[in-house]
JSON list of C-alpha atoms and ligand atoms in Angstrom, two decimals:
[
{"chain": "A", "resi": 1, "resn": "MET", "atom": "CA", "xyz": [22.10, 201.54, -51.16]},
{"chain": "A", "resi": 2, "resn": "THR", "atom": "CA", "xyz": [25.34, 203.36, -50.43]},
{"chain": "A", "resi": 3, "resn": "ASP", "atom": "CA", "xyz": [26.20, 204.69, -47.00]},
{"chain": "A", "resi": 4, "resn": "ALA", "atom": "CA", "xyz": [25.38, 208.15, -48.45]},
{"chain": "A", "resi": 5, "resn": "ASP", "atom": "CA", "xyz": [21.91, 207.03, -49.56]},
{"chain": "A", "resi": 6, "resn": "VAL", "atom": "CA", "xyz": [21.31, 205.68, -46.00]},
{"chain": "A", "resi": 7, "resn": "ARG", "atom": "CA", "xyz": [22.33, 208.93, -44.50]},
{"chain": "A", "resi": 8, "resn": "ASP", "atom": "CA", "xyz": [20.06, 210.88, -46.89]},
{"chain": "A", "resi": 9, "resn": "GLU", "atom": "CA", "xyz": [17.11, 208.73, -45.85]},
{"chain": "A", "resi": 10, "resn": "GLU", "atom": "CA", "xyz": [17.97, 209.07, -42.20]},
{"chain": "A", "resi": 11, "resn": "PHE", "atom": "CA", "xyz": [17.90, 212.88, -42.39]},
{"chain": "A", "resi": 12, "resn": "MET", "atom": "CA", "xyz": [14.81, 212.88, -44.56]},
{"chain": "A", "resi": 13, "resn": "ARG", "atom": "CA", "xyz": [13.05, 210.82, -41.89]},
{"chain": "A", "resi": 14, "resn": "ARG", "atom": "CA", "xyz": [13.94, 213.52, -39.41]},
{"chain": "A", "resi": 15, "resn": "ALA", "atom": "CA", "xyz": [12.45, 216.10, -41.76]},
{"chain": "A", "resi": 16, "resn": "LEU", "atom": "CA", "xyz": [9.31, 214.03, -42.10]},
{"chain": "A", "resi": 17, "resn": "ALA", "atom": "CA", "xyz": [9.01, 214.00, -38.33]},
{"chain": "A", "resi": 18, "resn": "LEU", "atom": "CA", "xyz": [9.23, 217.84, -38.31]},
{"chain": "A", "resi": 19, "resn": "ALA", "atom": "CA", "xyz": [6.57, 217.89, -41.02]},
{"chain": "A", "resi": 20, "resn": "GLU", "atom": "CA", "xyz": [4.27, 216.03, -38.59]},
{"chain": "A", "resi": 21, "resn": "VAL", "atom": "CA", "xyz": [4.92, 218.84, -36.09]},
{"chain": "A", "resi": 22, "resn": "ALA", "atom": "CA", "xyz": [3.70, 221.34, -38.67]},
{"chain": "A", "resi": 23, "resn": "ARG", "atom": "CA", "xyz": [0.57, 219.40, -39.19]},
{"chain": "A", "resi": 24, "resn": "GLU", "atom": "CA", "xyz": [-0.21, 219.11, -35.49]},
{"chain": "A", "resi": 25, "resn": "ARG", "atom": "CA", "xyz": [-0.06, 222.98, -35.34]},
{"chain": "A", "resi": 26, "resn": "GLY", "atom": "CA", "xyz": [-2.35, 223.40, -38.34]},
{"chain": "A", "resi": 27, "resn": "ASP", "atom": "CA", "xyz": [0.21, 224.06, -41.00]},
{"chain": "A", "resi": 28, "resn": "VAL", "atom": "CA", "xyz": [0.73, 222.30, -44.23]},
{"chain": "A", "resi": 29, "resn": "PRO", "atom": "CA", "xyz": [3.17, 219.40, -43.32]},
{"chain": "A", "resi": 30, "resn": "VAL", "atom": "CA", "xyz": [6.58, 220.28, -44.67]},
{"chain": "A", "resi": 31, "resn": "GLY", "atom": "CA", "xyz": [9.78, 219.75, -42.58]},
{"chain": "A", "resi": 32, "resn": "ALA", "atom": "CA", "xyz": [13.48, 220.57, -43.22]},
{"chain": "A", "resi": 33, "resn": "VAL", "atom": "CA", "xyz": [16.81, 219.54, -41.83]},
{"chain": "A", "resi": 34, "resn": "LEU", "atom": "CA", "xyz": [20.08, 221.24, -42.59]},
{"chain": "A", "resi": 35, "resn": "ALA", "atom": "CA", "xyz": [23.17, 219.10, -42.23]},
{"chain": "A", "resi": 36, "resn": "CYS", "atom": "CA", "xyz": [26.92, 219.55, -42.69]},
{"chain": "A", "resi": 37, "resn": "ASP", "atom": "CA", "xyz": [29.55, 216.81, -42.45]},
{"chain": "A", "resi": 38, "resn": "GLY", "atom": "CA", "xyz": [26.91, 214.40, -41.30]},
{"chain": "A", "resi": 39, "resn": "GLN", "atom": "CA", "xyz": [25.77, 216.53, -38.41]},
{"chain": "A", "resi": 40, "resn": "ILE", "atom": "CA", "xyz": [22.46, 218.32, -38.16]},
{"chain": "A", "resi": 41, "resn": "GLU", "atom": "CA", "xyz": [22.95, 222.04, -37.89]},
{"chain": "A", "resi": 42, "resn": "ALA", "atom": "CA", "xyz": [19.39, 223.33, -37.95]},
{"chain": "A", "resi": 43, "resn": "VAL", "atom": "CA", "xyz": [15.85, 222.22, -38.31]},
{"chain": "A", "resi": 44, "resn": "GLY", "atom": "CA", "xyz": [12.65, 223.76, -39.44]},
{"chain": "A", "resi": 45, "resn": "PHE", "atom": "CA", "xyz": [8.99, 223.12, -40.16]},
{"chain": "A", "resi": 46, "resn": "ASN", "atom": "CA", "xyz": [6.37, 225.14, -41.92]},
{"chain": "A", "resi": 47, "resn": "GLN", "atom": "CA", "xyz": [4.77, 227.68, -39.54]},
{"chain": "A", "resi": 48, "resn": "LYS", "atom": "CA", "xyz": [3.07, 230.10, -41.86]},
{"chain": "A", "resi": 49, "resn": "GLU", "atom": "CA", "xyz": [-0.32, 229.74, -40.12]},
{"chain": "A", "resi": 50, "resn": "ALA", "atom": "CA", "xyz": [1.01, 229.42, -36.65]},
{"chain": "A", "resi": 51, "resn": "ASN", "atom": "CA", "xyz": [3.23, 232.56, -36.89]},
{"chain": "A", "resi": 52, "resn": "HIS", "atom": "CA", "xyz": [1.08, 234.51, -39.42]},
{"chain": "A", "resi": 53, "resn": "ASP", "atom": "CA", "xyz": [4.18, 234.72, -41.56]},
{"chain": "A", "resi": 54, "resn": "PRO", "atom": "CA", "xyz": [4.12, 234.16, -45.30]},
{"chain": "A", "resi": 55, "resn": "THR", "atom": "CA", "xyz": [7.85, 233.51, -45.32]},
{"chain": "A", "resi": 56, "resn": "ALA", "atom": "CA", "xyz": [7.93, 230.97, -42.48]},
{"chain": "A", "resi": 57, "resn": "HIS", "atom": "CA", "xyz": [8.47, 227.97, -44.78]},
{"chain": "A", "resi": 58, "resn": "ALA", "atom": "CA", "xyz": [10.42, 225.00, -43.27]},
{"chain": "A", "resi": 59, "resn": "GLU", "atom": "CA", "xyz": [13.44, 225.78, -45.45]},
{"chain": "A", "resi": 60, "resn": "ILE", "atom": "CA", "xyz": [13.66, 229.47, -44.41]},
{"chain": "A", "resi": 61, "resn": "VAL", "atom": "CA", "xyz": [13.32, 228.65, -40.77]},
{"chain": "A", "resi": 62, "resn": "ALA", "atom": "CA", "xyz": [16.15, 226.09, -40.91]},
{"chain": "A", "resi": 63, "resn": "LEU", "atom": "CA", "xyz": [18.39, 228.48, -42.98]},
{"chain": "A", "resi": 64, "resn": "ARG", "atom": "CA", "xyz": [17.82, 231.24, -40.45]},
{"chain": "A", "resi": 65, "resn": "GLN", "atom": "CA", "xyz": [18.67, 228.94, -37.53]},
{"chain": "A", "resi": 66, "resn": "ALA", "atom": "CA", "xyz": [21.82, 227.69, -39.23]},
{"chain": "A", "resi": 67, "resn": "ALA", "atom": "CA", "xyz": [23.04, 231.11, -40.15]},
{"chain": "A", "resi": 68, "resn": "ALA", "atom": "CA", "xyz": [22.42, 232.38, -36.64]},
{"chain": "A", "resi": 69, "resn": "ARG", "atom": "CA", "xyz": [24.29, 229.52, -35.21]},
{"chain": "A", "resi": 70, "resn": "ARG", "atom": "CA", "xyz": [27.24, 229.84, -37.58]},
{"chain": "A", "resi": 71, "resn": "GLY", "atom": "CA", "xyz": [27.32, 233.60, -37.03]},
{"chain": "A", "resi": 72, "resn": "GLY", "atom": "CA", "xyz": [27.23, 234.21, -40.80]},
{"chain": "A", "resi": 73, "resn": "TRP", "atom": "CA", "xyz": [24.90, 233.87, -43.86]},
{"chain": "A", "resi": 74, "resn": "ARG", "atom": "CA", "xyz": [27.17, 231.60, -45.92]},
{"chain": "A", "resi": 75, "resn": "LEU", "atom": "CA", "xyz": [26.07, 228.08, -45.44]},
{"chain": "A", "resi": 76, "resn": "CYS", "atom": "CA", "xyz": [28.92, 226.55, -47.43]},
{"chain": "A", "resi": 77, "resn": "GLY", "atom": "CA", "xyz": [29.13, 222.79, -47.38]},
{"chain": "A", "resi": 78, "resn": "ALA", "atom": "CA", "xyz": [25.61, 222.38, -46.17]},
{"chain": "A", "resi": 79, "resn": "THR", "atom": "CA", "xyz": [22.94, 220.05, -47.40]},
{"chain": "A", "resi": 80, "resn": "LEU", "atom": "CA", "xyz": [19.29, 220.98, -46.97]},
{"chain": "A", "resi": 81, "resn": "TYR", "atom": "CA", "xyz": [16.79, 218.10, -46.70]},
{"chain": "A", "resi": 82, "resn": "VAL", "atom": "CA", "xyz": [13.18, 219.09, -47.19]},
{"chain": "A", "resi": 83, "resn": "THR", "atom": "CA", "xyz": [10.09, 216.93, -47.56]},
{"chain": "A", "resi": 84, "resn": "LYS", "atom": "CA", "xyz": [8.67, 218.88, -50.50]},
{"chain": "A", "resi": 85, "resn": "GLU", "atom": "CA", "xyz": [10.42, 220.61, -53.40]},
{"chain": "A", "resi": 86, "resn": "PRO", "atom": "CA", "xyz": [11.16, 224.09, -52.45]},
{"chain": "A", "resi": 87, "resn": "CYS", "atom": "CA", "xyz": [9.08, 227.00, -53.71]},
{"chain": "A", "resi": 88, "resn": "LEU", "atom": "CA", "xyz": [10.64, 229.87, -55.57]},
{"chain": "A", "resi": 89, "resn": "MET", "atom": "CA", "xyz": [11.38, 231.85, -52.43]},
{"chain": "A", "resi": 90, "resn": "CYS", "atom": "CA", "xyz": [13.01, 228.93, -50.78]},
{"chain": "A", "resi": 91, "resn": "ALA", "atom": "CA", "xyz": [15.00, 227.90, -53.80]},
{"chain": "A", "resi": 92, "resn": "ALA", "atom": "CA", "xyz": [16.29, 231.52, -54.08]},
{"chain": "A", "resi": 93, "resn": "ALA", "atom": "CA", "xyz": [17.08, 231.61, -50.36]},
{"chain": "A", "resi": 94, "resn": "CYS", "atom": "CA", "xyz": [19.11, 228.32, -50.80]},
{"chain": "A", "resi": 95, "resn": "VAL", "atom": "CA", "xyz": [21.16, 229.97, -53.58]},
{"chain": "A", "resi": 96, "resn": "ALA", "atom": "CA", "xyz": [21.64, 233.11, -51.48]},
{"chain": "A", "resi": 97, "resn": "ALA", "atom": "CA", "xyz": [22.90, 231.00, -48.61]},
{"chain": "A", "resi": 98, "resn": "ARG", "atom": "CA", "xyz": [25.34, 229.19, -50.88]},
{"chain": "A", "resi": 99, "resn": "ILE", "atom": "CA", "xyz": [23.93, 225.72, -49.95]},
{"chain": "A", "resi": 100, "resn": "GLU", "atom": "CA", "xyz": [25.96, 222.99, -51.55]},
{"chain": "A", "resi": 101, "resn": "ARG", "atom": "CA", "xyz": [23.30, 220.30, -51.99]},
{"chain": "A", "resi": 102, "resn": "LEU", "atom": "CA", "xyz": [19.52, 220.10, -51.84]},
{"chain": "A", "resi": 103, "resn": "VAL", "atom": "CA", "xyz": [17.71, 216.83, -51.22]},
{"chain": "A", "resi": 104, "resn": "TYR", "atom": "CA", "xyz": [13.95, 216.75, -51.46]},
{"chain": "A", "resi": 105, "resn": "ALA", "atom": "CA", "xyz": [11.25, 214.13, -51.28]},
{"chain": "A", "resi": 106, "resn": "CYS", "atom": "CA", "xyz": [8.28, 214.85, -53.42]},
{"chain": "A", "resi": 107, "resn": "ASP", "atom": "CA", "xyz": [7.86, 217.23, -56.33]},
{"chain": "A", "resi": 108, "resn": "ASP", "atom": "CA", "xyz": [5.65, 220.24, -56.38]},
{"chain": "A", "resi": 109, "resn": "PRO", "atom": "CA", "xyz": [4.22, 220.45, -59.96]},
{"chain": "A", "resi": 110, "resn": "LYS", "atom": "CA", "xyz": [2.14, 223.58, -58.95]},
{"chain": "A", "resi": 111, "resn": "GLY", "atom": "CA", "xyz": [4.92, 225.78, -57.65]},
{"chain": "A", "resi": 112, "resn": "GLY", "atom": "CA", "xyz": [8.22, 223.96, -57.42]},
{"chain": "A", "resi": 113, "resn": "GLY", "atom": "CA", "xyz": [11.31, 226.18, -57.69]},
{"chain": "A", "resi": 114, "resn": "ALA", "atom": "CA", "xyz": [13.92, 223.32, -58.05]},
{"chain": "A", "resi": 115, "resn": "GLY", "atom": "CA", "xyz": [12.96, 221.57, -61.30]},
{"chain": "A", "resi": 116, "resn": "SER", "atom": "CA", "xyz": [9.18, 221.20, -61.54]},
{"chain": "A", "resi": 117, "resn": "VAL", "atom": "CA", "xyz": [8.08, 224.65, -62.65]},
{"chain": "A", "resi": 118, "resn": "TYR", "atom": "CA", "xyz": [11.29, 226.68, -62.37]},
{"chain": "A", "resi": 119, "resn": "ASN", "atom": "CA", "xyz": [14.73, 225.63, -61.27]},
{"chain": "A", "resi": 120, "resn": "LEU", "atom": "CA", "xyz": [16.30, 228.43, -59.45]},
{"chain": "A", "resi": 121, "resn": "ALA", "atom": "CA", "xyz": [18.40, 226.01, -57.44]},
{"chain": "A", "resi": 122, "resn": "ASP", "atom": "CA", "xyz": [20.41, 224.90, -60.42]},
{"chain": "A", "resi": 123, "resn": "ASP", "atom": "CA", "xyz": [20.24, 227.64, -62.92]},
{"chain": "A", "resi": 124, "resn": "PRO", "atom": "CA", "xyz": [23.52, 228.29, -64.99]},
{"chain": "A", "resi": 125, "resn": "ARG", "atom": "CA", "xyz": [22.64, 232.01, -65.20]},
{"chain": "A", "resi": 126, "resn": "LEU", "atom": "CA", "xyz": [23.04, 232.47, -61.43]},
{"chain": "A", "resi": 127, "resn": "ASN", "atom": "CA", "xyz": [26.26, 232.80, -59.63]},
{"chain": "A", "resi": 128, "resn": "HIS", "atom": "CA", "xyz": [25.82, 229.68, -57.47]},
{"chain": "A", "resi": 129, "resn": "ARG", "atom": "CA", "xyz": [24.30, 226.32, -58.43]},
{"chain": "A", "resi": 130, "resn": "ILE", "atom": "CA", "xyz": [23.17, 223.60, -56.05]},
{"chain": "A", "resi": 131, "resn": "ARG", "atom": "CA", "xyz": [23.44, 219.84, -56.60]},
{"chain": "A", "resi": 132, "resn": "ILE", "atom": "CA", "xyz": [19.89, 218.35, -56.31]},
{"chain": "A", "resi": 133, "resn": "THR", "atom": "CA", "xyz": [18.73, 214.82, -55.37]},
{"chain": "A", "resi": 134, "resn": "ARG", "atom": "CA", "xyz": [15.01, 214.11, -55.77]},
{"chain": "A", "resi": 135, "resn": "GLY", "atom": "CA", "xyz": [12.66, 211.52, -54.53]},
{"chain": "A", "resi": 136, "resn": "VAL", "atom": "CA", "xyz": [14.16, 210.51, -51.14]},
{"chain": "A", "resi": 137, "resn": "CYS", "atom": "CA", "xyz": [11.14, 209.15, -49.09]},
{"chain": "A", "resi": 138, "resn": "ARG", "atom": "CA", "xyz": [8.89, 210.50, -51.87]},
{"chain": "A", "resi": 139, "resn": "GLU", "atom": "CA", "xyz": [5.82, 208.33, -51.06]},
{"chain": "A", "resi": 140, "resn": "GLU", "atom": "CA", "xyz": [5.83, 209.11, -47.39]},
{"chain": "A", "resi": 141, "resn": "ALA", "atom": "CA", "xyz": [6.08, 212.84, -47.94]},
{"chain": "A", "resi": 142, "resn": "ALA", "atom": "CA", "xyz": [3.42, 212.89, -50.62]},
{"chain": "A", "resi": 143, "resn": "ALA", "atom": "CA", "xyz": [1.02, 210.74, -48.49]},
{"chain": "A", "resi": 144, "resn": "LEU", "atom": "CA", "xyz": [1.44, 213.20, -45.59]},
{"chain": "A", "resi": 145, "resn": "LEU", "atom": "CA", "xyz": [0.46, 216.13, -47.82]},
{"chain": "A", "resi": 146, "resn": "THR", "atom": "CA", "xyz": [-2.41, 214.22, -49.39]},
{"chain": "A", "resi": 147, "resn": "SER", "atom": "CA", "xyz": [-3.92, 213.16, -46.08]},
{"chain": "A", "resi": 148, "resn": "PHE", "atom": "CA", "xyz": [-3.58, 216.76, -44.74]},
{"chain": "A", "resi": 149, "resn": "PHE", "atom": "CA", "xyz": [-5.48, 218.28, -47.63]},
{"chain": "A", "resi": 150, "resn": "ALA", "atom": "CA", "xyz": [-8.14, 215.51, -47.63]},
{"chain": "A", "resi": 151, "resn": "GLU", "atom": "CA", "xyz": [-8.71, 216.10, -43.82]},
{"chain": "A", "resi": 152, "resn": "ARG", "atom": "CA", "xyz": [-8.90, 219.86, -44.41]},
{"chain": "A", "resi": 153, "resn": "ARG", "atom": "CA", "xyz": [-11.42, 219.46, -47.16]},
{"chain": "A", "resi": 154, "resn": "LYS", "atom": "CA", "xyz": [-13.57, 217.36, -44.87]},
{"chain": "A", "resi": 155, "resn": "GLU", "atom": "CA", "xyz": [-13.57, 220.11, -42.23]},
{"chain": "A", "resi": 156, "resn": "GLU", "atom": "CA", "xyz": [-14.69, 222.77, -44.68]},
{"chain": "B", "resi": 1, "resn": "LIG", "atom": "ZN1", "xyz": [9.04, 227.75, -49.64]}
]
């Protein structure tokens, strides 16, 4: 593994820890870390249920926090790490924010917006395209989601 791969995995592990926080609060476990030049700028975890907010996905939370900290909406040079492939809303938000690179763990074949169903993150018709790396910590992220949904079915 190169140094860059090691760094990707390190940031993804932080995102996985954030996904755990989402789970503890009753939300689908998805976590996100936004980094630039090797530094974490913002973090987020899914809080749709906790905040009664359909847009409070991990990615959106992290993008908002980073933009607020920068004092501007352009997140040039940033890499967003997220434990699950972004949905259509989040992929569009990444393009709107001019994120440079997206790294995600497991695919979302039911609603992915970065390659599985659609690919808004890297579509030549749009005015900004994002470099995508897939599969970093894929097994861990998928296992977290699988166990969450299995537990939830048991409770029903
Ligand atoms: Zn989303």
